[in-house]
PDB file of C-alpha atoms in Angstrom:
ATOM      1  CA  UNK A   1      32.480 -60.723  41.184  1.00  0.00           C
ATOM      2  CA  UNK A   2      33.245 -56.975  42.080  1.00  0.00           C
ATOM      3  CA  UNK A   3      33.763 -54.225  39.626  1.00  0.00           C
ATOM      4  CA  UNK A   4      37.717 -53.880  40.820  1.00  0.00           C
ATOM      5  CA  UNK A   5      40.370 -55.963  38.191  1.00  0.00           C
ATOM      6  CA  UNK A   6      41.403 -58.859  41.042  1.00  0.00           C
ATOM      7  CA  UNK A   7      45.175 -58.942  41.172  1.00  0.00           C
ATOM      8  CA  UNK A   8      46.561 -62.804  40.329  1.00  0.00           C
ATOM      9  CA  UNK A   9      49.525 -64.056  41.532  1.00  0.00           C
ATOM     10  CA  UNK A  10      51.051 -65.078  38.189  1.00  0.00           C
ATOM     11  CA  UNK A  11      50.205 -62.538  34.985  1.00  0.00           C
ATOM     12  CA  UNK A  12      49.791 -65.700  32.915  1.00  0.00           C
ATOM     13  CA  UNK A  13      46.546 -66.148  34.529  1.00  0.00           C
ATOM     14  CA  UNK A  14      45.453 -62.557  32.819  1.00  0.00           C
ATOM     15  CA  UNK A  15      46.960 -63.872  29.796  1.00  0.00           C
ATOM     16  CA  UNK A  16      44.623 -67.312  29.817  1.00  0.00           C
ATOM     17  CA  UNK A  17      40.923 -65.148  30.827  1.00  0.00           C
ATOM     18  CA  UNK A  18      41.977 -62.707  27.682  1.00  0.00           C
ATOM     19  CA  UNK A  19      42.300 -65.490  25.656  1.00  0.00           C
ATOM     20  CA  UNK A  20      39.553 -67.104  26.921  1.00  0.00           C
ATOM     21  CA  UNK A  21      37.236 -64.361  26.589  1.00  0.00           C
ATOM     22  CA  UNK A  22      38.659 -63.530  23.107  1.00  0.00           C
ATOM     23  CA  UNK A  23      37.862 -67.029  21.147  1.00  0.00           C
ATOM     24  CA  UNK A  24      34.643 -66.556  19.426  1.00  0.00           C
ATOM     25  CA  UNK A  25      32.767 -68.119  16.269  1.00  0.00           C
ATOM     26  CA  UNK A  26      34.376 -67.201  12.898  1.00  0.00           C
ATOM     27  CA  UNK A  27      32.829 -68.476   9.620  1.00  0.00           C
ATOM     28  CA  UNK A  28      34.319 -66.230   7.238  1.00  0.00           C
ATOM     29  CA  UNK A  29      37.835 -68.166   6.726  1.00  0.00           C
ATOM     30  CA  UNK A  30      40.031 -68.151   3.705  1.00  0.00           C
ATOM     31  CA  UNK A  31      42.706 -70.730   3.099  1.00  0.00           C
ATOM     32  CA  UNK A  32      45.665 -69.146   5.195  1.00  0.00           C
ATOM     33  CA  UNK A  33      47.590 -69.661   8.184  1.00  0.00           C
ATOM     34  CA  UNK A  34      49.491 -67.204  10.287  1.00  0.00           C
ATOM     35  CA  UNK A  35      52.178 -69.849  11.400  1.00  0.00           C
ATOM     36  CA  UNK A  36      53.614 -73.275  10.361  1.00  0.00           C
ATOM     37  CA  UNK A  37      51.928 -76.149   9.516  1.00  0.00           C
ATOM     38  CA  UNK A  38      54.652 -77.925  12.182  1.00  0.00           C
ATOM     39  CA  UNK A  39      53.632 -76.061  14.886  1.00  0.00           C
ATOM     40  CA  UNK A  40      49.692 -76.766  14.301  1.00  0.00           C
ATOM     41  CA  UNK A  41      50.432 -79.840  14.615  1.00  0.00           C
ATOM     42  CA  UNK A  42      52.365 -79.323  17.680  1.00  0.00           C
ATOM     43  CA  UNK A  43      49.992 -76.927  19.120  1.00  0.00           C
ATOM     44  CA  UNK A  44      46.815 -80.114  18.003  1.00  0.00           C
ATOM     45  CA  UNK A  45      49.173 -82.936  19.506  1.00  0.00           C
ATOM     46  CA  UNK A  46      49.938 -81.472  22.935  1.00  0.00           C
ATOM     47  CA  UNK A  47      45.926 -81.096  23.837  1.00  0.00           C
ATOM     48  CA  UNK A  48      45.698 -84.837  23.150  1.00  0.00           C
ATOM     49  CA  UNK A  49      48.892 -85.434  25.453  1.00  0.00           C
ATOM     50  CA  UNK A  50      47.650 -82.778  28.052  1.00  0.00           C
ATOM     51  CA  UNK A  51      43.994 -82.821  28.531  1.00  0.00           C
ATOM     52  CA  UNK A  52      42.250 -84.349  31.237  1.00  0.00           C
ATOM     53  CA  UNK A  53      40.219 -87.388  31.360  1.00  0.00           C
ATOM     54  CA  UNK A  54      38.510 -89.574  33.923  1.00  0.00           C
ATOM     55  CA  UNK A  55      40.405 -92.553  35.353  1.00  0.00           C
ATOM     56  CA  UNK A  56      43.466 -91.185  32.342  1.00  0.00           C
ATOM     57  CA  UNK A  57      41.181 -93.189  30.068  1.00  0.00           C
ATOM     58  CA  UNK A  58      42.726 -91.038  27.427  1.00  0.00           C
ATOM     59  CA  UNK A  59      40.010 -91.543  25.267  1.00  0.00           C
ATOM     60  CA  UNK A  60      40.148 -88.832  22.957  1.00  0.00           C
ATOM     61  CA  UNK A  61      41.531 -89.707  19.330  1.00  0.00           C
ATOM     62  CA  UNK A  62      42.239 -86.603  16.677  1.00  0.00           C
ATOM     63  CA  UNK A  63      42.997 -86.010  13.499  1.00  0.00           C
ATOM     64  CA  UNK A  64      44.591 -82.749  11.673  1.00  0.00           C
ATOM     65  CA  UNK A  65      43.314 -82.023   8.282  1.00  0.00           C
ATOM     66  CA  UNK A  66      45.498 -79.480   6.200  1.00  0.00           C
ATOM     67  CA  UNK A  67      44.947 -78.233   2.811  1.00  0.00           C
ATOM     68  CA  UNK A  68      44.483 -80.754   0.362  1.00  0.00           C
ATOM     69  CA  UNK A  69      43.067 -83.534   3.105  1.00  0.00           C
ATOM     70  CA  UNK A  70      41.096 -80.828   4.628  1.00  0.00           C
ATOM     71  CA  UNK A  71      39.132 -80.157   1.621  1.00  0.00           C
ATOM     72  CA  UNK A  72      38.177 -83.586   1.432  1.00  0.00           C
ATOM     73  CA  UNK A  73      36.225 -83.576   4.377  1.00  0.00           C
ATOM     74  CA  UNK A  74      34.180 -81.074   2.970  1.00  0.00           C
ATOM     75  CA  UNK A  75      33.598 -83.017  -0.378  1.00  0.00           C
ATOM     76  CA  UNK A  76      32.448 -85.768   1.614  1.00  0.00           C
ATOM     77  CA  UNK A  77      30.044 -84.250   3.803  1.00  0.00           C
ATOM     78  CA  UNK A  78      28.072 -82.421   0.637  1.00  0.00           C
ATOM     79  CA  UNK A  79      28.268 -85.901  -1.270  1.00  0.00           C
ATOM     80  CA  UNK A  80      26.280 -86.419   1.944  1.00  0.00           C
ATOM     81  CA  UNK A  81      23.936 -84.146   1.763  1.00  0.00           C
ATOM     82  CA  UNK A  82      23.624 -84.323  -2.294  1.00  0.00           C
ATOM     83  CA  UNK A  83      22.492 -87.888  -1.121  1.00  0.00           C
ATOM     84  CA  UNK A  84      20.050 -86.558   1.014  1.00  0.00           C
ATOM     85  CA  UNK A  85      18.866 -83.965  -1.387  1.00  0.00           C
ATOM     86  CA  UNK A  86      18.559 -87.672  -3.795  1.00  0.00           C
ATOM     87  CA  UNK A  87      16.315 -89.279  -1.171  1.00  0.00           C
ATOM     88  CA  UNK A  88      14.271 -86.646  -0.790  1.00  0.00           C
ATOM     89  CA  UNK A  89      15.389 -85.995   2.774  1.00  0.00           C
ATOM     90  CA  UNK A  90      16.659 -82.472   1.670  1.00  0.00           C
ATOM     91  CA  UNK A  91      14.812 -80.116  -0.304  1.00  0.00           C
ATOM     92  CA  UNK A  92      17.311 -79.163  -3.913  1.00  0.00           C
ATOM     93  CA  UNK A  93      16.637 -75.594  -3.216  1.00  0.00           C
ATOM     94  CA  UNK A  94      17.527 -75.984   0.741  1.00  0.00           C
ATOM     95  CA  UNK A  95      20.454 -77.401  -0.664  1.00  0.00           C
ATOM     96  CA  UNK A  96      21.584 -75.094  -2.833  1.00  0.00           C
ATOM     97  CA  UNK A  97      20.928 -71.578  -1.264  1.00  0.00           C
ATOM     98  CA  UNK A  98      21.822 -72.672   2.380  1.00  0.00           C
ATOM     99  CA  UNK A  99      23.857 -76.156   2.727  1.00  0.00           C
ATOM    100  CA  UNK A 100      25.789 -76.356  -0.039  1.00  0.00           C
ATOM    101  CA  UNK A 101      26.908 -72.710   0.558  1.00  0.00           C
ATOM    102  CA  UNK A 102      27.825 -72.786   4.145  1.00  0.00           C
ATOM    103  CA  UNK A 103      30.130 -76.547   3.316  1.00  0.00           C
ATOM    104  CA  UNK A 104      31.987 -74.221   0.600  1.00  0.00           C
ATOM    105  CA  UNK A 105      33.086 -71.802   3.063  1.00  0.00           C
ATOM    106  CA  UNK A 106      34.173 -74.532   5.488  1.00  0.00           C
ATOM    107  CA  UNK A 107      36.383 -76.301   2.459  1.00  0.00           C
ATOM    108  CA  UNK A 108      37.852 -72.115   1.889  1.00  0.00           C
ATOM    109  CA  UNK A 109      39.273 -72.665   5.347  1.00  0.00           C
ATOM    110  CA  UNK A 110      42.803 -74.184   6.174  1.00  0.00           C
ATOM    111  CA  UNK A 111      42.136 -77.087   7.950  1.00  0.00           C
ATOM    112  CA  UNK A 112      39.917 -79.124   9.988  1.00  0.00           C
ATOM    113  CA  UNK A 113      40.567 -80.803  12.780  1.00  0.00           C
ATOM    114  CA  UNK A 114      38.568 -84.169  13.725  1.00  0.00           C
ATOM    115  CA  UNK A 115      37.789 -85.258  17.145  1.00  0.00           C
ATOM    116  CA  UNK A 116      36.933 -88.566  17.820  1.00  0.00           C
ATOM    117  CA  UNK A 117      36.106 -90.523  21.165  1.00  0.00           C
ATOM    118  CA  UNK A 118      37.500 -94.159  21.745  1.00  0.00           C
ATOM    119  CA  UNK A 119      34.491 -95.671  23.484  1.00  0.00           C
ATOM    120  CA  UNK A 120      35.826 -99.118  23.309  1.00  0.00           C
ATOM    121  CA  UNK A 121      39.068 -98.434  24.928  1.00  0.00           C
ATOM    122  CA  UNK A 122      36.353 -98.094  27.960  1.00  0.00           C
ATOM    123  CA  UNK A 123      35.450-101.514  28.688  1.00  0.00           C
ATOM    124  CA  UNK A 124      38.415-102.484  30.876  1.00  0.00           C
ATOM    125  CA  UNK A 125      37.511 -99.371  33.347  1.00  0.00           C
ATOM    126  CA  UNK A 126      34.047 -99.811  32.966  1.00  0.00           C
ATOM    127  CA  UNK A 127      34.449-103.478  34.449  1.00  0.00           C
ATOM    128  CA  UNK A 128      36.673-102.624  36.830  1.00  0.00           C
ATOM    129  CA  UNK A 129      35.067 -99.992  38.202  1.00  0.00           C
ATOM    130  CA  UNK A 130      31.487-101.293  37.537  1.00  0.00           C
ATOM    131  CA  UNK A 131      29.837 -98.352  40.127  1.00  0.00           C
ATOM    132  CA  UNK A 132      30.494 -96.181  37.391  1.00  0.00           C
ATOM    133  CA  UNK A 133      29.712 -98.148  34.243  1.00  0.00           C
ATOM    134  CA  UNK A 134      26.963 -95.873  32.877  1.00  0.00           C
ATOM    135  CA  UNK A 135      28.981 -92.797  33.503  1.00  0.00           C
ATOM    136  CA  UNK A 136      32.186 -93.402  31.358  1.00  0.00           C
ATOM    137  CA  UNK A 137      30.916 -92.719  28.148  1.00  0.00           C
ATOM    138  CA  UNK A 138      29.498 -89.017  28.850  1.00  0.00           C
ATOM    139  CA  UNK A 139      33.285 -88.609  30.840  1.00  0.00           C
ATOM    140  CA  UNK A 140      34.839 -89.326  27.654  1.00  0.00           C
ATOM    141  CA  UNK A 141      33.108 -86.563  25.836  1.00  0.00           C
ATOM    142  CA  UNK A 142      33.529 -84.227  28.335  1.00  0.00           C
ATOM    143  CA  UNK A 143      37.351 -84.428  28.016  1.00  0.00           C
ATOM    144  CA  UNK A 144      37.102 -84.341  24.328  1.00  0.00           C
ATOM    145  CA  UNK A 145      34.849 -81.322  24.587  1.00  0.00           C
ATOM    146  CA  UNK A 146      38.352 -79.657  26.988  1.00  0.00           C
ATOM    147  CA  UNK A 147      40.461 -80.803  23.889  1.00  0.00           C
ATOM    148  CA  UNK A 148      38.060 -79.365  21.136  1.00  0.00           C
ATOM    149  CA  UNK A 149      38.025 -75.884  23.317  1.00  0.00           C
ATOM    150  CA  UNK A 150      41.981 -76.066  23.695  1.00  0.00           C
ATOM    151  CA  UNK A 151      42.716 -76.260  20.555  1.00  0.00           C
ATOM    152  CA  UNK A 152      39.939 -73.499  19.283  1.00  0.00           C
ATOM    153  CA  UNK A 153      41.287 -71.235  21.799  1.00  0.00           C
ATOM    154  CA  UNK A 154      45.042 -71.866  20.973  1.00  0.00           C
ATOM    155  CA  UNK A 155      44.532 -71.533  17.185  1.00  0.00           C
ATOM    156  CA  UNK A 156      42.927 -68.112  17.962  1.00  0.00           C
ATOM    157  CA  UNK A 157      45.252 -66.936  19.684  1.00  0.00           C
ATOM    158  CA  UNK A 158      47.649 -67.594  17.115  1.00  0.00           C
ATOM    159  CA  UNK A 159      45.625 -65.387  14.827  1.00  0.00           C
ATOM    160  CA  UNK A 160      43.331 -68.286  13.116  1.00  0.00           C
ATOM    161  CA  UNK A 161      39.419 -67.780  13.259  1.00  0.00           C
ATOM    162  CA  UNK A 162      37.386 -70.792  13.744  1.00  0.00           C
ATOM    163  CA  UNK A 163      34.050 -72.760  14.230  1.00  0.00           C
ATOM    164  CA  UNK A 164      33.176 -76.171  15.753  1.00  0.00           C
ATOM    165  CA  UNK A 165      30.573 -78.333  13.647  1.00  0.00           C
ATOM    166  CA  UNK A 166      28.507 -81.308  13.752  1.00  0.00           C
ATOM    167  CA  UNK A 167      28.329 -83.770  10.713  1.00  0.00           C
ATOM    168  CA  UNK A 168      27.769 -87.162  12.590  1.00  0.00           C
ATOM    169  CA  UNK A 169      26.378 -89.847  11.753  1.00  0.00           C
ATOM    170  CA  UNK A 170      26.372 -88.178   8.171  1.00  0.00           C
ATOM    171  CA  UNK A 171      30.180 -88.529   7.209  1.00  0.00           C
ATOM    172  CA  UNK A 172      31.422 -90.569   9.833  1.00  0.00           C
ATOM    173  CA  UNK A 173      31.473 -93.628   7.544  1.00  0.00           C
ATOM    174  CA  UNK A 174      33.404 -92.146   4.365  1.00  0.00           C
ATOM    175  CA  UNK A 175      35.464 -89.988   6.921  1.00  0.00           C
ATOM    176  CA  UNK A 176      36.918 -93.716   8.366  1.00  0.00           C
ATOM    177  CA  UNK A 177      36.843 -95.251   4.684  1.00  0.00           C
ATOM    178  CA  UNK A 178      38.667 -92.205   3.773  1.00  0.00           C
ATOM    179  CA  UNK A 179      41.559 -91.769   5.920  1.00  0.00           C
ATOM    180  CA  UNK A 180      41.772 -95.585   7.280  1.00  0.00           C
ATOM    181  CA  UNK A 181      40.661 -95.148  11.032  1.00  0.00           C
ATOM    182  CA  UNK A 182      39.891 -97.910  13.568  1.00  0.00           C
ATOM    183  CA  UNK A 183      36.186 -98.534  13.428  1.00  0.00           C
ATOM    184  CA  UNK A 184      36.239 -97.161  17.310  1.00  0.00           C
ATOM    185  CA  UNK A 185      37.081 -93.991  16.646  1.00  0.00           C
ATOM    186  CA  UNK A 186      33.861 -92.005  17.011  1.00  0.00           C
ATOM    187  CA  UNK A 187      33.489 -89.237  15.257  1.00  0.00           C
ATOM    188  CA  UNK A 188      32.513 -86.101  17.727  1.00  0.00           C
ATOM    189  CA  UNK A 189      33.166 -82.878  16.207  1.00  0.00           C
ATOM    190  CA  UNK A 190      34.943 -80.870  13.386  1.00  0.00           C
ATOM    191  CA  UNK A 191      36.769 -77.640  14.016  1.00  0.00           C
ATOM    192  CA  UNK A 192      36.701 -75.518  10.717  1.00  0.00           C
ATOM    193  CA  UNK A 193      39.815 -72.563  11.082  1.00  0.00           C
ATOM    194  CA  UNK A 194      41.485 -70.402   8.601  1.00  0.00           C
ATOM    195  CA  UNK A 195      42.678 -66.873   8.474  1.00  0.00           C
ATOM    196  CA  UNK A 196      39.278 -64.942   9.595  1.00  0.00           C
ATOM    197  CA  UNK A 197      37.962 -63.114   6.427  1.00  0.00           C
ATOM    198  CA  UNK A 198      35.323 -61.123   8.610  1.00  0.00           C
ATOM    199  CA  UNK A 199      34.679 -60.528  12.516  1.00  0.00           C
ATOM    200  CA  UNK A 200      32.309 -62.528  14.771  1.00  0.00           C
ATOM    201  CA  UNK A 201      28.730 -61.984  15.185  1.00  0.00           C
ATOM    202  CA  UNK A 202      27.326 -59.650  18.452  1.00  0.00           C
ATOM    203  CA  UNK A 203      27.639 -62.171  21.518  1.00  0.00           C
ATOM    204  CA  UNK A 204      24.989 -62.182  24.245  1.00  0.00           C
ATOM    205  CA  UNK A 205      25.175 -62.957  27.677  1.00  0.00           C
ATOM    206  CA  UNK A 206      22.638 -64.079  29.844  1.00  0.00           C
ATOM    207  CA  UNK A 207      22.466 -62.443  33.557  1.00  0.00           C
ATOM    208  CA  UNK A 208      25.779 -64.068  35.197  1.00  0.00           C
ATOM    209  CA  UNK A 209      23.648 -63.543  38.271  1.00  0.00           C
ATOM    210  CA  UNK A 210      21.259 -66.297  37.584  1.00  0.00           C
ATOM    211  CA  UNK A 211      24.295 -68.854  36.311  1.00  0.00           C
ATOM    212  CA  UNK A 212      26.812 -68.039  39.035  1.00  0.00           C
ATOM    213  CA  UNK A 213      26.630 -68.046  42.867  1.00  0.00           C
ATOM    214  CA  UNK A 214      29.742 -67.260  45.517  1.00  0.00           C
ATOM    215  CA  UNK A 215      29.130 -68.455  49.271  1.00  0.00           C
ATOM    216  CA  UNK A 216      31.516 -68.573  51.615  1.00  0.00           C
ATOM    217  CA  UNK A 217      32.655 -65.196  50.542  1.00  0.00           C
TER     218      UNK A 217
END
């Protein structure tokens, strides 16, 4: 890659790697936000409009969680996990030094936002274009894995911290039950953010020589 700074042809480019290199993991959130709730939503409705997907399946489906609603996420995924702890799944103890713990500081933060994936919206492109049948369902998640790192990276650079968490299959019942969703919505993904109460862990990086090669260079 050279050890020179390349020169781009438009600064935003600079603008987008500093960004980019800047979002990071933050789980010490309090319930704050550095700008208004309207443009959030705003900043969370123009990655469903704008990000890519295969064949503009537009298969993504998300929903923004803000103070009130967002805590009640949170109380449903430990009623999940006190059922566990009920069933004998989940040792009490487990539950109540780590789990129980780490779900409180998620429900401190501001808001949550849900991604879902539309998998049934697939079956008119998956007959259509019947080569590809068995490969529409991973497409989908990659572009809702571009929409869950837009929005992480835009909410950061508005001065929010956040971190991207994995609940399904536990909540994805009560989280439809709760807020009325179409049984196709899939639930993918939950991005905890808040104002950051503490900075991000040391990052590692394995050798970029063994995960990136040039040719034609």
């Amino acid at each position: 890659m050279g050890s020179t700074q390349p020169e781009f042809k438009n600064p935003a480019t600079t603008s987008l790697l500093e960004l980019v290199k800047a979002r990071r993991t933050y789980y010490g959130l309090k319930d704050e936000s550095p700008i208004a709730d309207d443009a959030i939503e705003h900043l969370v409705a123009n990655a469903v409009l704008h990000v890519p997907s295969s064949f503009n399946t537009q298969t993504s489906r998300v929903v923004l969680l803000l103070k009130e609603e967002h805590h009640k996420v949170w109380d449903l995924a430990i009623s999940a996990m006190e059922g566990l702890v009920a069933a004998g799944t989940l040792p009490k103890e487990t539950f109540e030094t780590q789990t129980k713990p780490k779900l409180n500081a998620f429900r401190a933060a501001y808001g949550t936002v849900l991604f879902f994936v539309d998998f049934d919206s697939l079956a008119g492109i998956k007959e259509k274009f019947a080569i590809y049948a068995d490969k529409f369902d991973s497409f989908a998640l990659e572009s809702n894995a571009m929409s869950q790192y837009l929005v992480w990276t835009a909410l950061q650079s508005e001065g929010f911290g956040a971190n991207l968490q994995h609940y399904s299959p536990l909540i994805d019942e009560a989280v439809q039950k709760q807020w009325s969703l179409p049984a196709s919505w899939k639930l993918d993904a939950q991005l905890v953010f808040g104002v950051p109460t503490s900075a991000p862990g040391e990052k590692a990086f394995a050798p970029l020589e063994d995960r990136f090669k040039v040719f034609g260079k």
